Short mmCIF file of C-alpha atoms and ligand atoms in Angstrom, two decimals:
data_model
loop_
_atom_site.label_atom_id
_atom_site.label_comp_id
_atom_site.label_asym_id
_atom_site.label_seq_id
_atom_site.Cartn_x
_atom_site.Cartn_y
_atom_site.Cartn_z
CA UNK A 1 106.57 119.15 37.44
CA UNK A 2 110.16 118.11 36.67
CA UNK A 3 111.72 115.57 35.30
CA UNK A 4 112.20 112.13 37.59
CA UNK A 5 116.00 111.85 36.72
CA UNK A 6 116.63 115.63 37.72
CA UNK A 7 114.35 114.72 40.78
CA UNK A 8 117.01 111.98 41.69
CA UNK A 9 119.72 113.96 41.40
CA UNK A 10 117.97 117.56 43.11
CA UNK A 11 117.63 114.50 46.21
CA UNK A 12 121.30 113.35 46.28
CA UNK A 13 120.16 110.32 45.17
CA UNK A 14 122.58 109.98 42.43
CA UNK A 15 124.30 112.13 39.27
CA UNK A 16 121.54 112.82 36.49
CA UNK A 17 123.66 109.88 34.78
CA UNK A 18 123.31 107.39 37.14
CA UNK A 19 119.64 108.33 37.76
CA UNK A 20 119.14 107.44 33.98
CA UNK A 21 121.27 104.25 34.96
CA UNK A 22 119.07 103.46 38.14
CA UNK A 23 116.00 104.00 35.95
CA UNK A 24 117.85 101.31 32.80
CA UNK A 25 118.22 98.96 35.80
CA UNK A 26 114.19 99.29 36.61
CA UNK A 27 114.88 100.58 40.60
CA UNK A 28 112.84 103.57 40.41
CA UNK A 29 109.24 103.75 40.78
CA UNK A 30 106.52 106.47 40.46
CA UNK A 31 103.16 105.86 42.66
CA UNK A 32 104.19 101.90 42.33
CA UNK A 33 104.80 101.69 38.43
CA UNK A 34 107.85 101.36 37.14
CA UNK A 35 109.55 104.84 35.47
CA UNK A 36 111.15 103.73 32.45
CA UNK A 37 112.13 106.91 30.88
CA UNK A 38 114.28 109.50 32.79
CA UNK A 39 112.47 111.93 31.18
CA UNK A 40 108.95 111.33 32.40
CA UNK A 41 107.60 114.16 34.85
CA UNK A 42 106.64 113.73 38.15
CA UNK A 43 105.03 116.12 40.58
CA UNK A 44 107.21 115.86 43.53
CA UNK A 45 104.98 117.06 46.21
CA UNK A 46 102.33 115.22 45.28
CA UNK A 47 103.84 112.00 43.48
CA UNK A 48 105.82 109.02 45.41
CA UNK A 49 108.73 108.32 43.60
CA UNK A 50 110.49 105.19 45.57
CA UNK A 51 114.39 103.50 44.83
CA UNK A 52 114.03 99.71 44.92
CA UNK A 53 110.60 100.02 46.81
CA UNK A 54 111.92 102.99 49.47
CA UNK A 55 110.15 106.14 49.16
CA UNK A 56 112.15 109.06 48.20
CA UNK A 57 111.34 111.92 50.49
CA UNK A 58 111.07 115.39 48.86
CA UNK A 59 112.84 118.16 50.06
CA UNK A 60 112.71 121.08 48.03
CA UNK A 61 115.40 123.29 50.25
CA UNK A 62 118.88 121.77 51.74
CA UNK A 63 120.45 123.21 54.87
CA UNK A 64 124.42 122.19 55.97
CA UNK A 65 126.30 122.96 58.31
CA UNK A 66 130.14 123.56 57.21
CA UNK A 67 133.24 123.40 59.36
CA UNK A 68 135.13 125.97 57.61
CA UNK A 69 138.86 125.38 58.25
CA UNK A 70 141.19 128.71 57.85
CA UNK A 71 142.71 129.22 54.29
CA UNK A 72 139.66 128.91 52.44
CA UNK A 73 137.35 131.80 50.86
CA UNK A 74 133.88 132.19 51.32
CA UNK A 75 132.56 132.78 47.83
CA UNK A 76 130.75 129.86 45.54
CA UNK A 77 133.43 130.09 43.21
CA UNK A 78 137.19 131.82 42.89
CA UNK A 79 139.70 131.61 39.83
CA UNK A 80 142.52 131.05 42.00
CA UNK A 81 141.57 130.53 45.94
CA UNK A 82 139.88 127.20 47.29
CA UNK A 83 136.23 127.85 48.18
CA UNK A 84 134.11 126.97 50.99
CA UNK A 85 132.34 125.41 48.09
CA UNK A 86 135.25 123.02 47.11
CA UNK A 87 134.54 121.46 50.60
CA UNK A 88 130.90 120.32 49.73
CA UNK A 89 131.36 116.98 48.22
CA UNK A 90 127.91 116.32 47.31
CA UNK A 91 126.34 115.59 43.52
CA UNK A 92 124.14 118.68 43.53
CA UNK A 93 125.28 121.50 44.95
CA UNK A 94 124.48 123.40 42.06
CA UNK A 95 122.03 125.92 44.01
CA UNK A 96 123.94 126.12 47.31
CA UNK A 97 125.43 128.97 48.98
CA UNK A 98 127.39 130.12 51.55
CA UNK A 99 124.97 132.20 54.34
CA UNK A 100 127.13 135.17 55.06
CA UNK A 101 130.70 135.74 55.00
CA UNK A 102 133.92 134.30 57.07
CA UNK A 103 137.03 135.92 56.36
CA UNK A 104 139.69 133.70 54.69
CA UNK A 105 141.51 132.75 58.16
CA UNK A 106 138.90 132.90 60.40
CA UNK A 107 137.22 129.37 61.00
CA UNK A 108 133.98 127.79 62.82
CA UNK A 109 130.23 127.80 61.72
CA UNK A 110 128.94 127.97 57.91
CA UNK A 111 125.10 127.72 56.75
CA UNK A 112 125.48 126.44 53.57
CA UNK A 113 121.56 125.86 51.91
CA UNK A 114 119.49 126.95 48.40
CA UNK A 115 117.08 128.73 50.81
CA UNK A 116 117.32 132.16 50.00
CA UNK A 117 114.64 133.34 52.16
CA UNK A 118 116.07 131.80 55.55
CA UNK A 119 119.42 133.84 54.40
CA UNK A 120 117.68 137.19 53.62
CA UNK A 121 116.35 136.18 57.25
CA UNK A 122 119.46 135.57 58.99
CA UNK A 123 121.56 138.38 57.20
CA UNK A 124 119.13 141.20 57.26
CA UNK A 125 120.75 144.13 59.10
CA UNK A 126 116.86 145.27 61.04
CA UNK A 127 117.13 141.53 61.96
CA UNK A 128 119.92 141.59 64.50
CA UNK A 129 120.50 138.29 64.68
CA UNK A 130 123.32 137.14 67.20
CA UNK A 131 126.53 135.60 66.01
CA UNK A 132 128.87 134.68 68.21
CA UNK A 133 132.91 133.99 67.86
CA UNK A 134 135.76 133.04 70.18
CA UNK A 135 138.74 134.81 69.62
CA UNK A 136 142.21 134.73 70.77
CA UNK A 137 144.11 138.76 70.38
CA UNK A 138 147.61 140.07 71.63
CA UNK A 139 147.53 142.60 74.41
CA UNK A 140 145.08 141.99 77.48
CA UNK A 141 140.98 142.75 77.55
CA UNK A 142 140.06 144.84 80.70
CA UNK A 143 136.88 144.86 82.66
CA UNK A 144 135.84 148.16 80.96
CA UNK A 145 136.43 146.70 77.63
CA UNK A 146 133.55 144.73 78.49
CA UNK A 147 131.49 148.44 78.64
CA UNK A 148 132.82 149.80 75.67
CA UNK A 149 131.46 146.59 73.53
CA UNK A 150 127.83 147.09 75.31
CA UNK A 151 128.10 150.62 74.59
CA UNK A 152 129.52 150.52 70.36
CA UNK A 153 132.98 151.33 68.76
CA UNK A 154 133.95 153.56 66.17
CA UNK A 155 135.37 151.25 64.40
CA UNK A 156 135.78 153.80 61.17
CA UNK A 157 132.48 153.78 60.13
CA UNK A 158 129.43 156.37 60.12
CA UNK A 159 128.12 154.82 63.01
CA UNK A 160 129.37 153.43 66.14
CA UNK A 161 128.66 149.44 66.29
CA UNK A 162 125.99 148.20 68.00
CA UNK A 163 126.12 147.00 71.76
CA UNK A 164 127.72 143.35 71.61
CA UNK A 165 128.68 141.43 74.08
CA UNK A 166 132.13 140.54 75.60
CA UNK A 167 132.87 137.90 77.63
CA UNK A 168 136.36 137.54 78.58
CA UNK A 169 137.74 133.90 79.21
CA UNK A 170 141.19 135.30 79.74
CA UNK A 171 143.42 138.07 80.08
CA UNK A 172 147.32 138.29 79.43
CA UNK A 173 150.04 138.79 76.36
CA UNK A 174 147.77 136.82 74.88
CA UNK A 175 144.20 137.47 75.68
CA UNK A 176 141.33 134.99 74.62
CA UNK A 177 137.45 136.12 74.96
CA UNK A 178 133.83 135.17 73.42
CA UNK A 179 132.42 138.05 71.55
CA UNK A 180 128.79 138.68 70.37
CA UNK A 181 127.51 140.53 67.63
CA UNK A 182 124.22 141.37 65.63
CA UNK A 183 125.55 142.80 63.01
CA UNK A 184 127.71 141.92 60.20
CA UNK A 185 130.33 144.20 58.95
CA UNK A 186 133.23 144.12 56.87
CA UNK A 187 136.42 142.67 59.15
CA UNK A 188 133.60 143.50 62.53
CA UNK A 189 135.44 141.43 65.10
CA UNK A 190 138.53 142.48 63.82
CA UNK A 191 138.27 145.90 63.52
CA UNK A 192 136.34 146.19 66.74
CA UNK A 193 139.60 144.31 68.90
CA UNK A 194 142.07 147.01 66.96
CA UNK A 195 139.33 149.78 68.76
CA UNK A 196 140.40 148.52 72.19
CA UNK A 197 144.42 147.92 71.04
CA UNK A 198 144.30 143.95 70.69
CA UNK A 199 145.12 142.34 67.23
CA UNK A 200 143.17 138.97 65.95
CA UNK A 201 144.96 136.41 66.19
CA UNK A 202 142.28 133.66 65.70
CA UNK A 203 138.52 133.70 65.15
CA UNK A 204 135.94 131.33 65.17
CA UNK A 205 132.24 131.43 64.88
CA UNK A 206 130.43 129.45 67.32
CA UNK A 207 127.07 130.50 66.46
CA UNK A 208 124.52 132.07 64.22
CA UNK A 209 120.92 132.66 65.29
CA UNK A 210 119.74 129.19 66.85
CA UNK A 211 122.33 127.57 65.18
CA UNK A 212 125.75 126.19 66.65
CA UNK A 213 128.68 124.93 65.74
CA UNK A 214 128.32 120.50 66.30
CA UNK A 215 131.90 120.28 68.65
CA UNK A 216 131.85 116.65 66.64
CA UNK A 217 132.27 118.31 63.07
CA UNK A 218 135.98 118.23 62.40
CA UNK A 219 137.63 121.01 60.38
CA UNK A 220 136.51 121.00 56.82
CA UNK A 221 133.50 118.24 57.10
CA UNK A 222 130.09 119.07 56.80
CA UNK A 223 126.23 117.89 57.74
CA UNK A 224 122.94 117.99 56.69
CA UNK A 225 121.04 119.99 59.60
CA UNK A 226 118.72 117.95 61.99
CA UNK A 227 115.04 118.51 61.66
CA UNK A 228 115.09 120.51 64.98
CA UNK A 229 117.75 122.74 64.06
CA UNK A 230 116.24 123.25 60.81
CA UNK A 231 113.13 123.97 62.47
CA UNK A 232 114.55 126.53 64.85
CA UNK A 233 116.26 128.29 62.41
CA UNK A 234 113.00 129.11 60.14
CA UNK A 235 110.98 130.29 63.36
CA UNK A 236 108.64 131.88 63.01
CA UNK A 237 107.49 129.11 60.00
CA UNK A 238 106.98 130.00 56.59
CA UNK A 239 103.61 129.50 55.16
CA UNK A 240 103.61 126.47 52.85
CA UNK A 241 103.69 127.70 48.92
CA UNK A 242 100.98 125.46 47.18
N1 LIG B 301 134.46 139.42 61.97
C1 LIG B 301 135.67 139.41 61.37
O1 LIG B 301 136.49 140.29 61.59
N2 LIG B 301 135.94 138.40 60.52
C2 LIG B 301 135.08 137.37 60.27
O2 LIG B 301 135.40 136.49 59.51
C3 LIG B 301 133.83 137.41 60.91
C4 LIG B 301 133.55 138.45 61.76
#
């Protein structure tokens, strides 16, 4: 049970203020009588609470999908930089999080959600899921570059990555190419370029798992997910908590 004007407010419906104003200005409703005190309980998976005679539909996790732009840090909050955060102009965002990491300049596809099991999911190193990035470097990529990424780099670390693939779009001074990864380590793409002799010049994720980047979302704006994405992003389903 929790309280109707935290209920309004957990929805996006409005600030916990103007919930208490909404419920002043008798607009809310709970199973078709009239909520008078923003303090009453309701039950939300169980009770209809409606605004002005619409039903409010419950949704106890929220999944967006965030544009990051370059220049921005990935991190909920930061004394000094501007946070991925910063960009999610909603009322509650209170339990959101960034789903992984995207260095400061690198740009493209963000989860942003309060689900914390659908993150464990996706970041999970046994859970290889794909993520893939297009990147512009300096130098050229060469066929056999293309068998060293399926193979794995030392990149520095214990172990070599693991095969990922490279597709290269093209090939010059300046060399551009679609790379795919399942894992997620510190500076991956980067580091794993500076194995073959190219610097990053540019990165951008494209995808993560099911999930890819809308080619409508401008730099910097976000959207809720669609019920199918949202849907093929928790495959297999997750048993419903009573
Ligand atoms: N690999 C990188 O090097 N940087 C990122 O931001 C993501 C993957």
């Amino acid at each position: 049970m929790i309280r109707i004007d935290k209920f309004l407010s957990q929805m996006q419906v409005a600030t916990r203020s103007e919930s208490k104003k909404l419920i002043k200005m008798k607009r809310i409703t709970k199973n078709g009588a009239l909520v008078t005190d923003g303090g009453e309980k309701c039950d939300p998976k169980k009770d209809c609470i409606c605004l002005d005679g619409h039903p409010i539909a419950y949704q106890e996790y929220h999944y967006l999908m965030l544009h990051k732009p370059a220049g921005v840090v990935t991190a909920t909050e930061d004394k000094k930089e501007k946070t991925v955060m910063d960009l999610i102009t909603l009322q509650q965002k209170k339990d959101l999080f960034p789903v992984g990491r995207l260095d400061k300049d690198t740009e493209g596809l963000l989860l942003v959600t309060n689900d914390g099991e659908l993150a464990h999911r996706l970041l999970s190193p046994k859970k290889h899921v794909d993520k893939c990035y297009f990147t512009r470097v300096t130098g050229q990529i060469h066929e056999e570059d293309i068998h060293r990424f399926k193979e794995g780099l030392d990149i520095g670390d214990e172990k070599k990555t693991l095969p990922a693939d490279l597709e290269i779009l093209s090939s010059g001074e300046i060399s551009e190419a679609k790379v795919t990864i399942c894992e997620g380590r510190y500076h991956q793409v980067k580091r794993m370029f500076e194995a073959i002799g190219c610097k990053v010049i540019y990165l951008k994720r494209l995808s993560m798992g099911s999930l890819t980047l809308d080619p409508a979302l401008e730099k910097g704006a976000f959207r809720k997910l669609t019920e199918e994405e949202i849907a093929a992003l928790l495959q297999p389903p997750r048993k419903e908590k009573e």
